[in-house]
Short mmCIF file of C-alpha atoms in Angstrom, two decimals:
data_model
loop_
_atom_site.label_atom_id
_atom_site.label_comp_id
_atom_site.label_asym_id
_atom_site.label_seq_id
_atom_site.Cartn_x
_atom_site.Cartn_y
_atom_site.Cartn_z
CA UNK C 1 145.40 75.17 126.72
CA UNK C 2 147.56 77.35 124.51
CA UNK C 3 146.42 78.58 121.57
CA UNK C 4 149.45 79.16 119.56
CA UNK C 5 152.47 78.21 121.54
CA UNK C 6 155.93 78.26 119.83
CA UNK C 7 159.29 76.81 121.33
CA UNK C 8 161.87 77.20 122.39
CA UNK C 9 161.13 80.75 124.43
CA UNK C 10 164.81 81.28 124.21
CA UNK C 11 167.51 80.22 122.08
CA UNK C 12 170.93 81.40 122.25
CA UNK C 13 173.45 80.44 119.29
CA UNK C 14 176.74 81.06 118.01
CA UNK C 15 176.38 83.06 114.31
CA UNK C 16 177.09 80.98 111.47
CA UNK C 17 174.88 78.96 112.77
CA UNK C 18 171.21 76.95 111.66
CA UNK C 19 168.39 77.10 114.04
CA UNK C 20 164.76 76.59 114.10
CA UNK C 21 162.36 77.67 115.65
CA UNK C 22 158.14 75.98 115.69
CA UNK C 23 154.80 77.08 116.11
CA UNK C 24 151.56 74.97 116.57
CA UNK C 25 148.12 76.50 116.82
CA UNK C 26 144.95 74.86 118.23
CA UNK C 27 142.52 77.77 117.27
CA UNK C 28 141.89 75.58 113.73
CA UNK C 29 142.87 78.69 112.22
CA UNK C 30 143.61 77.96 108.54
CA UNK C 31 146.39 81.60 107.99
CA UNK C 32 149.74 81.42 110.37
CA UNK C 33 152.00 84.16 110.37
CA UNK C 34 155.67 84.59 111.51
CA UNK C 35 156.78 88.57 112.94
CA UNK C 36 159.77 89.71 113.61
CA UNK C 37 160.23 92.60 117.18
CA UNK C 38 163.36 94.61 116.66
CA UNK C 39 164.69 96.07 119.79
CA UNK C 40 162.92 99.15 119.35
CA UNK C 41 159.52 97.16 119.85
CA UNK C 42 158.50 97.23 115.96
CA UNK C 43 156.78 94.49 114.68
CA UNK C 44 157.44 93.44 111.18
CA UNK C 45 155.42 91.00 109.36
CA UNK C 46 158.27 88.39 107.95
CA UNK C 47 155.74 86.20 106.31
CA UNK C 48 152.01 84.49 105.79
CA UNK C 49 150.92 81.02 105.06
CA UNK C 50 147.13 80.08 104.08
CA UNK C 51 145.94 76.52 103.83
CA UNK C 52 149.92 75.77 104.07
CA UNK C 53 150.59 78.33 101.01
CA UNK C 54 152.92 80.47 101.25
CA UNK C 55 150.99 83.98 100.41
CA UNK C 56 153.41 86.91 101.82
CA UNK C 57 157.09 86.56 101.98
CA UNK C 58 158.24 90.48 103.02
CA UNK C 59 161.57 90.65 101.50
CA UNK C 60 163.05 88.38 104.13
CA UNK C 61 166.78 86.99 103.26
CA UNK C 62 166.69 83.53 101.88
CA UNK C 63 167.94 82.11 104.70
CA UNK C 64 165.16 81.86 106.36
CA UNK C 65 163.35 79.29 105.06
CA UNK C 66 159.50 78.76 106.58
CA UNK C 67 157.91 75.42 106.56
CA UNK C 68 154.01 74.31 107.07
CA UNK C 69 153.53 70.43 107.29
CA UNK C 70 150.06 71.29 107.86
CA UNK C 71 147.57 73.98 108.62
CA UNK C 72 148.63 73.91 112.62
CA UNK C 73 152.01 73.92 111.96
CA UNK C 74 154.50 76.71 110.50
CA UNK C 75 158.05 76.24 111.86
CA UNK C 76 160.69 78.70 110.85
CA UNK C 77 164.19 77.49 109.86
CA UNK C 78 166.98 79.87 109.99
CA UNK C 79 170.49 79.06 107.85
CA UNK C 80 173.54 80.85 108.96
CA UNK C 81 172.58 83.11 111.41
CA UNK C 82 174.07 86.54 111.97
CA UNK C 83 174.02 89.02 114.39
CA UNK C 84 171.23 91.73 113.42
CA UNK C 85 168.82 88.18 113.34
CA UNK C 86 168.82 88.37 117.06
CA UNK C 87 165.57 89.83 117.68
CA UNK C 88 162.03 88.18 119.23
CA UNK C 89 159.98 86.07 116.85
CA UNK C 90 156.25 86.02 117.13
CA UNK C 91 154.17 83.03 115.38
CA UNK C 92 150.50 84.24 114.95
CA UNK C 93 147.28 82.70 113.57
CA UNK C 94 143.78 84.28 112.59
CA UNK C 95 141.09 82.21 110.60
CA UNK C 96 140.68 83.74 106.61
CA UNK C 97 136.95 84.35 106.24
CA UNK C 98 136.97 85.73 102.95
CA UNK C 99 137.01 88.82 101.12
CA UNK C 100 135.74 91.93 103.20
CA UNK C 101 136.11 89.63 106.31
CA UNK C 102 139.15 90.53 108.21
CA UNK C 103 140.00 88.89 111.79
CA UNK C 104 142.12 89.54 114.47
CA UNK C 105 145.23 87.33 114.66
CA UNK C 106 146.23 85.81 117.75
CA UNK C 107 149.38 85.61 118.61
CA UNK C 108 152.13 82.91 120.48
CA UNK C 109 154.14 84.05 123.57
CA UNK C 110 157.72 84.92 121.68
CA UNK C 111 161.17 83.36 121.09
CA UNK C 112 163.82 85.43 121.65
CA UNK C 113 166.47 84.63 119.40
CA UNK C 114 170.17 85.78 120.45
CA UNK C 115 173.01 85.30 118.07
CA UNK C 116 176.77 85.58 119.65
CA UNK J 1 155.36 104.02 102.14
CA UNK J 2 152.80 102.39 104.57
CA UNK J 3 153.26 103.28 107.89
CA UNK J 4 151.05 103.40 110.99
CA UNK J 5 151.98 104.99 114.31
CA UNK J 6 154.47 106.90 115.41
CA UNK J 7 157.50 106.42 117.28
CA UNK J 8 157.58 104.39 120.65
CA UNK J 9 156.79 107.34 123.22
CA UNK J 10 155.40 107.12 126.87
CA UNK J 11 152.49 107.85 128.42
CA UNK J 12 152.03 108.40 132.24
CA UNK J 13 148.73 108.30 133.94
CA UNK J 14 147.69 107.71 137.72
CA UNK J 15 145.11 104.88 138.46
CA UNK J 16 141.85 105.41 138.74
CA UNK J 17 142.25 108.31 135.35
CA UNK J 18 141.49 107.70 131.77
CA UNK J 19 144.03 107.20 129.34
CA UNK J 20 144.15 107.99 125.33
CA UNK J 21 146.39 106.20 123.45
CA UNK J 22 146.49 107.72 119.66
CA UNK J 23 147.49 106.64 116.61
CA UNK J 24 148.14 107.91 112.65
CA UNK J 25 147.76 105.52 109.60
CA UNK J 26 148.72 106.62 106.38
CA UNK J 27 146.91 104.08 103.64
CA UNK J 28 143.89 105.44 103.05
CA UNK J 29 143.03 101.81 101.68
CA UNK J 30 142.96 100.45 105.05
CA UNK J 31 139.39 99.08 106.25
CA UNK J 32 140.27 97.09 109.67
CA UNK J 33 141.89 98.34 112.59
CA UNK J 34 143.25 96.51 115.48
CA UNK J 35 144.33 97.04 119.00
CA UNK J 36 147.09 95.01 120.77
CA UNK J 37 148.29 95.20 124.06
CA UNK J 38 152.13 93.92 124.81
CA UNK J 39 152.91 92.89 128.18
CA UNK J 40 156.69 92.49 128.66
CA UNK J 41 157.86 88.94 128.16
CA UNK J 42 154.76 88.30 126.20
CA UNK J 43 153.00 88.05 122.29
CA UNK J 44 150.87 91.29 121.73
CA UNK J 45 147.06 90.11 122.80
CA UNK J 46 144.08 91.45 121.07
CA UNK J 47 141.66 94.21 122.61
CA UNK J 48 139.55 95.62 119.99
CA UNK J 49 138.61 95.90 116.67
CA UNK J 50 137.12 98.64 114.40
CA UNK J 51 135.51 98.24 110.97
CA UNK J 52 135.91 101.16 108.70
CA UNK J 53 132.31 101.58 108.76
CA UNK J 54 132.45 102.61 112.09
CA UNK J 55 133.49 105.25 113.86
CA UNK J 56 133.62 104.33 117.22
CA UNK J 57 133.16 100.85 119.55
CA UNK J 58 133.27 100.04 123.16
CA UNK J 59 134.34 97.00 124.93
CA UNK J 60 134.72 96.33 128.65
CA UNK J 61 136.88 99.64 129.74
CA UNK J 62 138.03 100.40 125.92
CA UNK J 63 136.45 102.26 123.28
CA UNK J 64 137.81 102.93 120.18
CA UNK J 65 137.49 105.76 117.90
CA UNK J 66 138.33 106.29 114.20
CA UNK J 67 138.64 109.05 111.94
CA UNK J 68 138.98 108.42 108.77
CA UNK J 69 139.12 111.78 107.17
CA UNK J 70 142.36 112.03 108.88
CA UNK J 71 143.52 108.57 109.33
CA UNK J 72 143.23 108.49 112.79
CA UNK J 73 142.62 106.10 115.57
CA UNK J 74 142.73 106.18 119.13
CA UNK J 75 142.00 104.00 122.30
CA UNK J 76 140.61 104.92 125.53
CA UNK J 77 141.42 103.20 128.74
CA UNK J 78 138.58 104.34 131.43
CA UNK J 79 139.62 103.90 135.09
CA UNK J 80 142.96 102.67 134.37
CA UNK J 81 144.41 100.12 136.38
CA UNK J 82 148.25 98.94 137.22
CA UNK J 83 147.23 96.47 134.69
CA UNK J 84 146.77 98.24 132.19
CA UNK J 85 150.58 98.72 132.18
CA UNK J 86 152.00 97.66 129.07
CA UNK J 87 152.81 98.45 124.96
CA UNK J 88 150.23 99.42 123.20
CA UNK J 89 149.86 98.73 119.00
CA UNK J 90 147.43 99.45 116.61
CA UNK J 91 147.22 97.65 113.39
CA UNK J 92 145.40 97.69 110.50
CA UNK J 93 144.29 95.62 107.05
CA UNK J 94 142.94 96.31 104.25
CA UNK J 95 140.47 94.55 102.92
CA UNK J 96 142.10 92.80 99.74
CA UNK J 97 145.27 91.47 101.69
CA UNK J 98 144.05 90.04 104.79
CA UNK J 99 147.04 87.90 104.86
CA UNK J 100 149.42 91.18 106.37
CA UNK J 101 148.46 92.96 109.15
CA UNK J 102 150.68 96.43 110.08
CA UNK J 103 151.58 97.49 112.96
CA UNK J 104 152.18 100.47 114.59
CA UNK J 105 155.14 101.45 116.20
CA UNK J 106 153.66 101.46 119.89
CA UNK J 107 153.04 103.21 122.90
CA UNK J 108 153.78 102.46 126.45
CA UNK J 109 151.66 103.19 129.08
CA UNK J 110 152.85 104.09 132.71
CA UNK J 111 150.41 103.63 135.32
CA UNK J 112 151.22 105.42 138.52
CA UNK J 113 149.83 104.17 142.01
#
């Protein structure tokens, strides 16, 4: 039983290009996340969702568009990809406990996006 | 800026010794610290957390330390194993966004037979 699984674990396209990529979480987690790992390991926070709201969006190009149907679900479509998007994407969940009550996120296994 | 970490470097240990894995945050606002552990081909996996009203925690093998008055944070790996071989990130939160959680730039740790 995974807790937050994401597919496809690889996805090769041509740029120009709209993909997408989803993320389910069993955890009942109510905050799912989407990251970005650059080739150089760092992971960048691309954006939040809580209770299906969209909370953090990190300056990421408007063609990536994230959607949440519900709280289990964030999928991330990408419009007209380009080369520097080719990179791993990470879906993560934690559960929001409130003010002053941080928790760890947990995270899926990766999809590692590669744009020709 | 924020940042946390430093660049990606290496560290080399043989099995069976401890290894110390550090790590430098710079927002003084943070409150909640993470460790993750990144095996290759896989999502980072959680292995300890610190409130800011500690100072220092143990789990099975790990402990981690934190020093506030200079931002600091560090894991300890006792007795590590082959295992143990993988990239290492700290994180942290602060308590009035706990919808964005940094990360650190990573370390990797070697372990020699």
């Amino acid at each position: 039983d995974t807790a937050v699984s994401q597919t496809p674990k690889y996805l090769v396209t041509q740029m120009g290009n709209d993909k997408s990529i989803k993320c389910e979480q069993n955890l009942g987690h109510d905050t799912m996340y989407w990251y970005k790992q650059d080739s150089k390991k760092f992971l960048k926070i691309m954006f939040s969702y809580n209770n299906k709201e969209l909370i953090i969006n990190e300056t990421v190009p408007n063609r990536f568009s994230p959607k949440s149907p519900d709280k289990a679900h964030l999928n991330l479509h990408i419009n007209s990809l380009e080369l520097g998007d080719s990179a791993v994407y990470f879906c993560a969940s934690s559960q929001d406990r409130g003010r002053n009550m941080n928790t760890e996120a947990f995270f899926g296994q990766g999809t590692r996006l590669t744009v020709v | 800026g924020e940042s946390v970490g430093l660049h990606l470097p290496t560290l080399s240990v043989q099995e069976g010794d401890n290894s110390i894995i550090n790590c430098a945050y710079s927002n003084s606002a943070s409150d909640y610290f993470i460790w993750y552990k990144q095996e290759s081909g896989k999502g980072p996996q959680f292995i300890i957390d610190i409130r800011s009203n500690m100072d220092k925690r143990q789990g099975q093998r790990v402990t981690v330390l934190l020093n506030k008055t200079v931002k600091h944070l560090s894991l300890q790996i006792a007795a590590t194993q082959p295992g143990d071989s993988a990239v290492y990130f700290c994180a942290e939160n602060r308590m009035d966004s706990s919808y964005k959680l940094i990360f650190g730039s990573g370390t990797r740790l070697l372990v020699r037979p």
